[in-house]
Short mmCIF file of C-alpha atoms and ligand atoms in Angstrom, two decimals:
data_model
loop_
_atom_site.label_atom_id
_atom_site.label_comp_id
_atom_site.label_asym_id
_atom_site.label_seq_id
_atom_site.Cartn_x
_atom_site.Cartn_y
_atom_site.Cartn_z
CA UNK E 311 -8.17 23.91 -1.65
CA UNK E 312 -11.03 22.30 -0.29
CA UNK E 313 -14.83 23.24 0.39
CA UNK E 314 -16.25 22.21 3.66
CA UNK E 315 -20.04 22.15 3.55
CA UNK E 316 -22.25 22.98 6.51
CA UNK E 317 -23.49 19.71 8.17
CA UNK E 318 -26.34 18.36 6.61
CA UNK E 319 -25.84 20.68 3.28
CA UNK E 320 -28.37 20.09 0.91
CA UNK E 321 -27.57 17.98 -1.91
CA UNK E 322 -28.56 20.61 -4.55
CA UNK E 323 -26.32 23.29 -2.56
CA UNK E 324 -22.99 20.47 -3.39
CA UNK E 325 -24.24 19.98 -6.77
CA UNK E 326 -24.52 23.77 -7.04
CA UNK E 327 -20.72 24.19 -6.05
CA UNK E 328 -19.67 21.17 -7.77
CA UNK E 329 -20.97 22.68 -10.97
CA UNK E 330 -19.57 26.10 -10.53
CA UNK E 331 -16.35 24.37 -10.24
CA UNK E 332 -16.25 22.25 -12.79
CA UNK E 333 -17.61 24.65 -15.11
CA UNK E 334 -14.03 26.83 -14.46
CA UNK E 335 -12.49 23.99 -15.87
CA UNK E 336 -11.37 22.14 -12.62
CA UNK E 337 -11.98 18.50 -11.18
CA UNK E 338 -14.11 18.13 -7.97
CA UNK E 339 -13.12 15.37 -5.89
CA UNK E 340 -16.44 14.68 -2.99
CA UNK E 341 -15.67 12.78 -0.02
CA UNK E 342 -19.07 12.86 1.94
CA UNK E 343 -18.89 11.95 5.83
CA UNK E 344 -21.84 10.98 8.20
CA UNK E 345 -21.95 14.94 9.06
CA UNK E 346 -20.08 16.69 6.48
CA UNK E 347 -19.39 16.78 2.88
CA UNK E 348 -16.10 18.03 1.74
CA UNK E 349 -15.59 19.20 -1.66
CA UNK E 350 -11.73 18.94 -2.89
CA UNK E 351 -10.52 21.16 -5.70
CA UNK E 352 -7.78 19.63 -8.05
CA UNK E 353 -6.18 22.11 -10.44
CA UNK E 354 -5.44 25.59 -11.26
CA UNK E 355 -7.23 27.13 -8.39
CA UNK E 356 -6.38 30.75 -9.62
CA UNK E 357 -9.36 30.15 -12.02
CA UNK E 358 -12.17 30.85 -9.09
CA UNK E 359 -13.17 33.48 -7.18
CA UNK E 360 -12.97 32.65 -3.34
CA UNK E 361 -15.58 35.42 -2.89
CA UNK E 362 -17.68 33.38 -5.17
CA UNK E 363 -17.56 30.08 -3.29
CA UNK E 364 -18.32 31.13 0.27
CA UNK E 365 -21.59 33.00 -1.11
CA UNK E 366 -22.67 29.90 -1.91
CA UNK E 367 -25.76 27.90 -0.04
CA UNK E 368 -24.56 26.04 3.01
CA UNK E 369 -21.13 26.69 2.14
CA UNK E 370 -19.04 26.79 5.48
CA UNK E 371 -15.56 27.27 4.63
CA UNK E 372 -12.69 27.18 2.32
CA UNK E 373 -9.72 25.61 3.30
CA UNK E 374 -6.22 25.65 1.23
CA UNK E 375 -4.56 22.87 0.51
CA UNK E 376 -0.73 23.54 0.57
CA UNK E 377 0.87 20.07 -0.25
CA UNK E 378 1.58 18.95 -4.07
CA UNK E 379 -0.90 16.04 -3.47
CA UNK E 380 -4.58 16.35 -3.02
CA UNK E 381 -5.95 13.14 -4.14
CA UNK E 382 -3.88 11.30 -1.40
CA UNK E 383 -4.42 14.21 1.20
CA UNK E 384 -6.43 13.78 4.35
CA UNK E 385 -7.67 16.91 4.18
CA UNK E 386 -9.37 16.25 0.90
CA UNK E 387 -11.18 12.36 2.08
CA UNK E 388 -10.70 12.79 6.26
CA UNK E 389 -12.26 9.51 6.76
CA UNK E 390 -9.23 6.74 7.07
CA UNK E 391 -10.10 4.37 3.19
CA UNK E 392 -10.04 0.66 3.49
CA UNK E 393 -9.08 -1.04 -0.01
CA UNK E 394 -10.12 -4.59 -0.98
CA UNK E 395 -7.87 -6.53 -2.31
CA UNK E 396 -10.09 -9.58 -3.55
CA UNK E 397 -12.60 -10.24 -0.78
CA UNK E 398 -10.20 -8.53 1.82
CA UNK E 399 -10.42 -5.47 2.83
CA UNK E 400 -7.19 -3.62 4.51
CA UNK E 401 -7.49 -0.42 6.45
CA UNK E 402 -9.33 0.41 10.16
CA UNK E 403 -10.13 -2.31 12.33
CA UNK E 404 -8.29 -5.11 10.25
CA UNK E 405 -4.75 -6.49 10.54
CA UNK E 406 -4.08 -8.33 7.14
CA UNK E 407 -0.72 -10.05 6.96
CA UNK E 408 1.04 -10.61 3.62
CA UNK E 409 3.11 -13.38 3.65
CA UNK E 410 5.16 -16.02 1.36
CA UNK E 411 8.48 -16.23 -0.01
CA UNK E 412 10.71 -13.24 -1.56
CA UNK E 413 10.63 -15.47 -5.01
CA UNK E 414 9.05 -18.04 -6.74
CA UNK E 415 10.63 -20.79 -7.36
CA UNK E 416 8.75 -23.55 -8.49
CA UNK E 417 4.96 -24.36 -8.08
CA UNK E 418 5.47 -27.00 -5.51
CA UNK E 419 7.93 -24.35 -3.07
CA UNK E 420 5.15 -22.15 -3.46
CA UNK E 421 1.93 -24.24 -2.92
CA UNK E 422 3.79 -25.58 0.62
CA UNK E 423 4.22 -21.82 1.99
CA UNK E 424 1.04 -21.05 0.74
CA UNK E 425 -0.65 -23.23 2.91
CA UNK E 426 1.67 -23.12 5.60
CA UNK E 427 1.44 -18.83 5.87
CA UNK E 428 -2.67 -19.59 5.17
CA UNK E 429 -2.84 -22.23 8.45
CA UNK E 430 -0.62 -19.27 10.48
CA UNK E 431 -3.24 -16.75 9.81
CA UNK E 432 -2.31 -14.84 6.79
CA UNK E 433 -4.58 -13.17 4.16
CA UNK E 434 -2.67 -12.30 1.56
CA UNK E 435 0.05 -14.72 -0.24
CA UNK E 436 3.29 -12.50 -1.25
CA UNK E 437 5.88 -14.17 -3.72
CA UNK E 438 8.02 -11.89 -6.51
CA UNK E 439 7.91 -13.26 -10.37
CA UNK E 440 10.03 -10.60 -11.37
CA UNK E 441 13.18 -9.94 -9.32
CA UNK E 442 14.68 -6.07 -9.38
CA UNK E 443 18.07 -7.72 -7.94
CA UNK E 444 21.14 -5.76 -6.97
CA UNK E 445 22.84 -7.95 -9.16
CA UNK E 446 22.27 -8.83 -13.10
CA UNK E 447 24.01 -12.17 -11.94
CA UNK E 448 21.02 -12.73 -9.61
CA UNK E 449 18.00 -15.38 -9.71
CA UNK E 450 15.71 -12.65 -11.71
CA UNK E 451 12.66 -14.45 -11.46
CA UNK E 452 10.14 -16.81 -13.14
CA UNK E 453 8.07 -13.99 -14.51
CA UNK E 454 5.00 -15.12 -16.60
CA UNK E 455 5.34 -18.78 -15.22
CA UNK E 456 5.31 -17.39 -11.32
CA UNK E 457 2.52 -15.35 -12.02
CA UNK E 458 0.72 -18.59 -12.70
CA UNK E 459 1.83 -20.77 -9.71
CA UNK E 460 0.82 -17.73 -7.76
CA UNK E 461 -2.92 -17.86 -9.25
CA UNK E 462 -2.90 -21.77 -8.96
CA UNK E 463 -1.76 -21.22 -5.25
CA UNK E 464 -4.67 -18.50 -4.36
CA UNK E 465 -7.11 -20.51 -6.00
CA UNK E 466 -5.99 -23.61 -3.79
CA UNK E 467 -5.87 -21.84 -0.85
CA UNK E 468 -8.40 -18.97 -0.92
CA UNK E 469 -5.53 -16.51 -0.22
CA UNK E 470 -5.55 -13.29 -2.26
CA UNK E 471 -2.12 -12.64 -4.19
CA UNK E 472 0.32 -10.02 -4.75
CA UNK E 473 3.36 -9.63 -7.05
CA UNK E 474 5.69 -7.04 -7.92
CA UNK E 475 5.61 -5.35 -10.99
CA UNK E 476 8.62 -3.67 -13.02
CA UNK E 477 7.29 -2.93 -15.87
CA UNK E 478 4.32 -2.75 -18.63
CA UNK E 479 4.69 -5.55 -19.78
CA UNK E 480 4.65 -7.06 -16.39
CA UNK E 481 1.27 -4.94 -15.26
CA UNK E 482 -0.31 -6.72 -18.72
CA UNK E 483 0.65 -9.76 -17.46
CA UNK E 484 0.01 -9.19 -13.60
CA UNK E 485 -4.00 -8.17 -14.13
CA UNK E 486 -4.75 -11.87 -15.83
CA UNK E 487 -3.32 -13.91 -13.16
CA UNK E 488 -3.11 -11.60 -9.29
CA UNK E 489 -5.25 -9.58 -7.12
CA UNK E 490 -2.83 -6.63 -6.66
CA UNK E 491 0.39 -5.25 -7.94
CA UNK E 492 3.41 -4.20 -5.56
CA UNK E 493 5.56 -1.34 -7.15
CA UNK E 494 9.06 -1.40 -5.25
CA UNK E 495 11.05 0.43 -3.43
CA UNK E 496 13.54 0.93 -6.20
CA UNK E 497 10.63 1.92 -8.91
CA UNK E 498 8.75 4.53 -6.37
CA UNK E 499 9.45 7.29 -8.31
CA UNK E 500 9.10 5.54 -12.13
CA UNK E 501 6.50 7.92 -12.99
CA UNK E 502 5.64 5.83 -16.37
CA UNK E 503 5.19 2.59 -13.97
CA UNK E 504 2.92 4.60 -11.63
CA UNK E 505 0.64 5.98 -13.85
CA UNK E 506 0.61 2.02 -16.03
CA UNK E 507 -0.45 0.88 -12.35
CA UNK E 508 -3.26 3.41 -11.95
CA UNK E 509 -4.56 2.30 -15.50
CA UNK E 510 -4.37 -1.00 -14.60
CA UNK E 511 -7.28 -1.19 -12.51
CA UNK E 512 -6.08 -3.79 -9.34
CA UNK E 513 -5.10 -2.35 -6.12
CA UNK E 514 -1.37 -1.29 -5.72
CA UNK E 515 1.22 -1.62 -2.80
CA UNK E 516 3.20 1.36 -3.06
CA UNK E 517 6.71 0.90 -1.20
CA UNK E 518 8.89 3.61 0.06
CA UNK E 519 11.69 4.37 -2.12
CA UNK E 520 14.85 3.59 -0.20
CA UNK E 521 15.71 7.23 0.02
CA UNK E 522 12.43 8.70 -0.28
CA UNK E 523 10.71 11.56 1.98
CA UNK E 524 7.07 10.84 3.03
CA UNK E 525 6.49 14.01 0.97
CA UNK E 526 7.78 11.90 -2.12
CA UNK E 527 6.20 8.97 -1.24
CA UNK E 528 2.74 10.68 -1.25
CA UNK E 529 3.30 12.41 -4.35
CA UNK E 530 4.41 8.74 -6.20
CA UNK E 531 0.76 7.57 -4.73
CA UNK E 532 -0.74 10.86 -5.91
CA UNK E 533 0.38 9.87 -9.66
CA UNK E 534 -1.48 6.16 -9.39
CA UNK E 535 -4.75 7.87 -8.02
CA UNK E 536 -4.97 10.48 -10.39
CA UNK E 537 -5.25 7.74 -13.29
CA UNK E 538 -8.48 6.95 -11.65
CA UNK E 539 -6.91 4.35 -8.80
CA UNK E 540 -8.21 5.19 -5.85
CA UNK E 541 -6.80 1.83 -4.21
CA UNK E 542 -3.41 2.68 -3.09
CA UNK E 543 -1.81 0.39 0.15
CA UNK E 544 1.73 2.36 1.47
CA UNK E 545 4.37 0.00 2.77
CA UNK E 546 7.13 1.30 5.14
CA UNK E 547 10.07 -1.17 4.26
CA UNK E 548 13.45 0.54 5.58
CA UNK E 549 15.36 3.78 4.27
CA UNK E 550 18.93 4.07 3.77
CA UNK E 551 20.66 5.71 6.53
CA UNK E 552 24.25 5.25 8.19
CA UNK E 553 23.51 2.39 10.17
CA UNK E 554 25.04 -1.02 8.55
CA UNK E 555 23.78 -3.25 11.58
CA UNK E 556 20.29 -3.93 9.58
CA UNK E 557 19.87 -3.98 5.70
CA UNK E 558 18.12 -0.76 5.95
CA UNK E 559 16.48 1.41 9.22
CA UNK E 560 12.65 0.85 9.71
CA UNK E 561 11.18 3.93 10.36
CA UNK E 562 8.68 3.22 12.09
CA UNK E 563 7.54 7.00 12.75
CA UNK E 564 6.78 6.80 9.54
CA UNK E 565 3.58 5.38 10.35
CA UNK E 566 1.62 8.22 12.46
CA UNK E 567 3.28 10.47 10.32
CA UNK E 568 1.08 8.81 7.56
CA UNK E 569 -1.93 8.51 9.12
CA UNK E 570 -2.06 12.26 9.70
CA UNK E 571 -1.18 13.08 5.96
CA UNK E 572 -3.50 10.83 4.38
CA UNK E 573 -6.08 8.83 4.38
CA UNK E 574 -4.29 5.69 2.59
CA UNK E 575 -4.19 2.01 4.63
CA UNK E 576 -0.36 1.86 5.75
CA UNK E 577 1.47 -1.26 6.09
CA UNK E 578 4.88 -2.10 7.55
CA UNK E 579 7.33 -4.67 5.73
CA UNK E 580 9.91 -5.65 8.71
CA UNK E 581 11.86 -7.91 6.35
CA UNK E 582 12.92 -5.83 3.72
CA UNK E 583 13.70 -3.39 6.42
CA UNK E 584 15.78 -5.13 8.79
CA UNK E 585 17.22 -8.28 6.36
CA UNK E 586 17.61 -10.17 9.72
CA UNK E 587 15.25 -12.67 10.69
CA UNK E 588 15.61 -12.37 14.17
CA UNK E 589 14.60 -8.95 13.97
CA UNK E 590 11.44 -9.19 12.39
CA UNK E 591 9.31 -10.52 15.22
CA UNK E 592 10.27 -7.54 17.63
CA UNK E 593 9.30 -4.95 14.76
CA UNK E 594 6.35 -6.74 13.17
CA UNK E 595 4.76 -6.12 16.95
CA UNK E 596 5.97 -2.86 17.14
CA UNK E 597 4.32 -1.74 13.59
CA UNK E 598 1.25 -3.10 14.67
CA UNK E 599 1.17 -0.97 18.36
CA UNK E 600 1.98 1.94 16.19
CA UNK E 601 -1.23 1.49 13.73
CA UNK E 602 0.15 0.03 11.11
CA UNK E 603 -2.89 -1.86 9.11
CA UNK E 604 -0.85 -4.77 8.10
CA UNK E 605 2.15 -6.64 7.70
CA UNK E 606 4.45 -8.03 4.71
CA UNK E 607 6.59 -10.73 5.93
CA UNK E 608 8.74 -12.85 3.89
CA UNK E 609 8.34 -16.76 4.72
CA UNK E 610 10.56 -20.16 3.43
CA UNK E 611 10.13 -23.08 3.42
CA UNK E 612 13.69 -23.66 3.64
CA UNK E 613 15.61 -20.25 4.49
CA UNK E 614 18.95 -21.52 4.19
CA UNK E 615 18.14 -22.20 0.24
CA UNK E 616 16.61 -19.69 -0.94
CA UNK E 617 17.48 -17.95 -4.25
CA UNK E 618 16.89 -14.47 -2.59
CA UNK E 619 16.37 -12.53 0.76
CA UNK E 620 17.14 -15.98 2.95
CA UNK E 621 18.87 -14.46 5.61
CA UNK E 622 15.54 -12.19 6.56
CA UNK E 623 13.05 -15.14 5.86
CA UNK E 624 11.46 -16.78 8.57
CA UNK E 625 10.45 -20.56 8.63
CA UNK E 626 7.39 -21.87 8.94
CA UNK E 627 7.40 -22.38 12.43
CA UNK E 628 8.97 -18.76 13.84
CA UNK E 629 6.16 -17.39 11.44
CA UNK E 630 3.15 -19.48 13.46
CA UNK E 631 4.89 -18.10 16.69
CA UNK E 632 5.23 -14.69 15.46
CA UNK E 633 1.20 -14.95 14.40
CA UNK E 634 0.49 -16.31 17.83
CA UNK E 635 2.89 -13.94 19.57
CA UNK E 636 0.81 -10.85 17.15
CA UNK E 637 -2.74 -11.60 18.79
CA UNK E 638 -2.42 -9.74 21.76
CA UNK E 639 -1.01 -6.40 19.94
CA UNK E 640 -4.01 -6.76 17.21
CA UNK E 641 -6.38 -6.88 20.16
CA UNK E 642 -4.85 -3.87 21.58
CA UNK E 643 -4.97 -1.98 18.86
CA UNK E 644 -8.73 -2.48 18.39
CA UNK E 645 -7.98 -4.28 14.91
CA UNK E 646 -9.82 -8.19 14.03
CA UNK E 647 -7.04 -10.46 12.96
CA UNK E 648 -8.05 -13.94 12.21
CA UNK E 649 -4.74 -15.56 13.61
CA UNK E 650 -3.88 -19.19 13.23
CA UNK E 651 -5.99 -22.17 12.44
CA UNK E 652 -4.81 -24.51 15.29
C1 LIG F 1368 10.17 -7.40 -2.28
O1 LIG F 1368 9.12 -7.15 -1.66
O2 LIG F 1368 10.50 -8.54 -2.62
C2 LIG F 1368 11.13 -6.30 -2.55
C3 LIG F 1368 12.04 -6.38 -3.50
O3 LIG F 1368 10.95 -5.25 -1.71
P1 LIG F 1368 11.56 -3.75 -1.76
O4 LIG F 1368 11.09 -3.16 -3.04
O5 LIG F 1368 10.98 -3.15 -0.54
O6 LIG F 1368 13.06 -3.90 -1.69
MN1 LIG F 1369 12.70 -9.92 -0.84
#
């Protein structure tokens, strides 16, 4: 449940409540507002007396909070959260792109896209160290060694980094060299992973799981936060459905849906969730009309190539258009987007 304070409740009369409550045994979570301060309850709530509560001082009401997760609820923090990821900062009025190639492959693949997705207007460079492949037989990454090329490549550039994680060992190794962790659509409900990435203390892209509900999805974000990681990013990439003309179907409803469950930054990922190139322009613009607060796009600099995810990777140039082409949609949708260079 949650306690919603009168406006302008005295700070002793939150501490009063906050102390009742945690004296019961239970956490308080406080998300204070311009007007009002709501106090969120996490816990066995049969502990306290709702009697008790509303006699308190400039208590207003007491709302229940029905869904598994609180932490990641809107009701409990009804203000939309940005997160920084390294002097970024994704959520209202931005439109952050994360860009680069599905792998790395060596340092000098990844320094070109890295300036080439920096000069289109990206923030944030994307490239995977350690590959979850369909197949065992599959380019599995560079791990350690990628991590490193992807540090050298956001020092060189000033782009902030991200790389998927799959497991411990990878999260130890992730925090010395990145700025944030992905956890994947096929590890969305590895509750051991998600509660290693909370510890870990850098922000985390959580992906759908390819046949997770948003219910699910907000529970796997509710075990990172409750570690004590409040900076949680959800990505949209595709679900699984009937439909074998796309890789996966993008849904794309998704995205209000999220914005009225909680107060997390949402981004869309139109390559993963399409696995056609020519697709991704149409839905990138469409993600970003329907308030999505960034982008992941996968970028090559030679598609034809490349040891994973080719066939959805744009080149250089159709990802400057698609920037360009983005512009008008970010202005829109009332969101700053720095755009390309030229
Ligand atoms: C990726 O981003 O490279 C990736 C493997 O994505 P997903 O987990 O969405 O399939
Ligand atoms: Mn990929």
């Amino acid at each position: 449940m949650i306690i919603v304070m009168k406006p302008q409740a005295a700070a002793e009369s939150i501490k009063a409540v906050t102390e009742y409550i945690e004296h019961n045994g239970l956490n308080t979570h406080l998300s204070q507002g311009t007007e009002v301060t709501i106090i969120g309850i996490v816990g066995d709530k049969s502990r306290l007396s709702t009697e008790n509560l509303v006699s308190f001082k400039d208590v207003d009401r007491i709302v229940p909070v029905t869904e598994s997760y609180k932490l990641a609820n809107r009701k409990f923090h009804p203000e939309p959260s940005s997160v920084k990821v390294g002097n970024i900062s994704i959520g209202p009025g931005s439109l952050n792109i994360m860009a680069g190639p599905c792998a790395v492959e060596s340092k000098g693949q990844l320094m070109e896209i890295a300036h080439a997705v920096k000069a289109a207007g990206a923030t944030i460079l994307r490239g995977g160290a350690y590959k979850p492949r369909t197949s065992p037989y599959s380019f599995q990454g560079l791990e350690e060694e990628g991590l490193r090329y992807m540090q050298e490549a956001g020092e060189e550039t000033g782009l902030a980094t991200i790389c998927e994680v799959v497991s411990r060992e990878a999260i130890e190794a992730a925090v010395k060299y990145v700025d944030m962790i992905q956890i994947g659509a096929r590890n969305m409900q590895n509750f051991i992973l998600l509660k290693e990435a909370g510890r870990s203390g850098l922000p985390v892209l959580l992906k759908r799981g390819l046949s997770a509900t948003v219910e699910e999805w907000l529970n796997a974000a509710e075990y990172i936060i409750a570690e004590g990681n409040p900076n949680v990013i959800l990505c949209e990439r595709g679900i699984r459905t009937f439909e074998t003309a796309t890789r996966n179907t993008l849904d794309l409803s998704a995205v209000p849906v999220l914005k009225e469950k909680t107060h997390l930054p949402v981004i869309v990922d139109p390559s993963h969730a399409t696995g056609v190139y020519r697709y991704v322009a149409p839905l990138a613009k469409a993600a970003v009309a329907c308030g999505a607060d960034g982008l992941m796009i996968e970028v090559h600099n030679d598609p034809a190539h490349a040891l994973s995810d080719g066939p959805q990777s744009l080149t250089f140039e159709k990802f400057g258009r698609l920037t360009e082409e983005l512009a008008p949609y970010a202005r829109l949708a009332a969101r700053s987007f720095q755009g390309s260079e030229e």
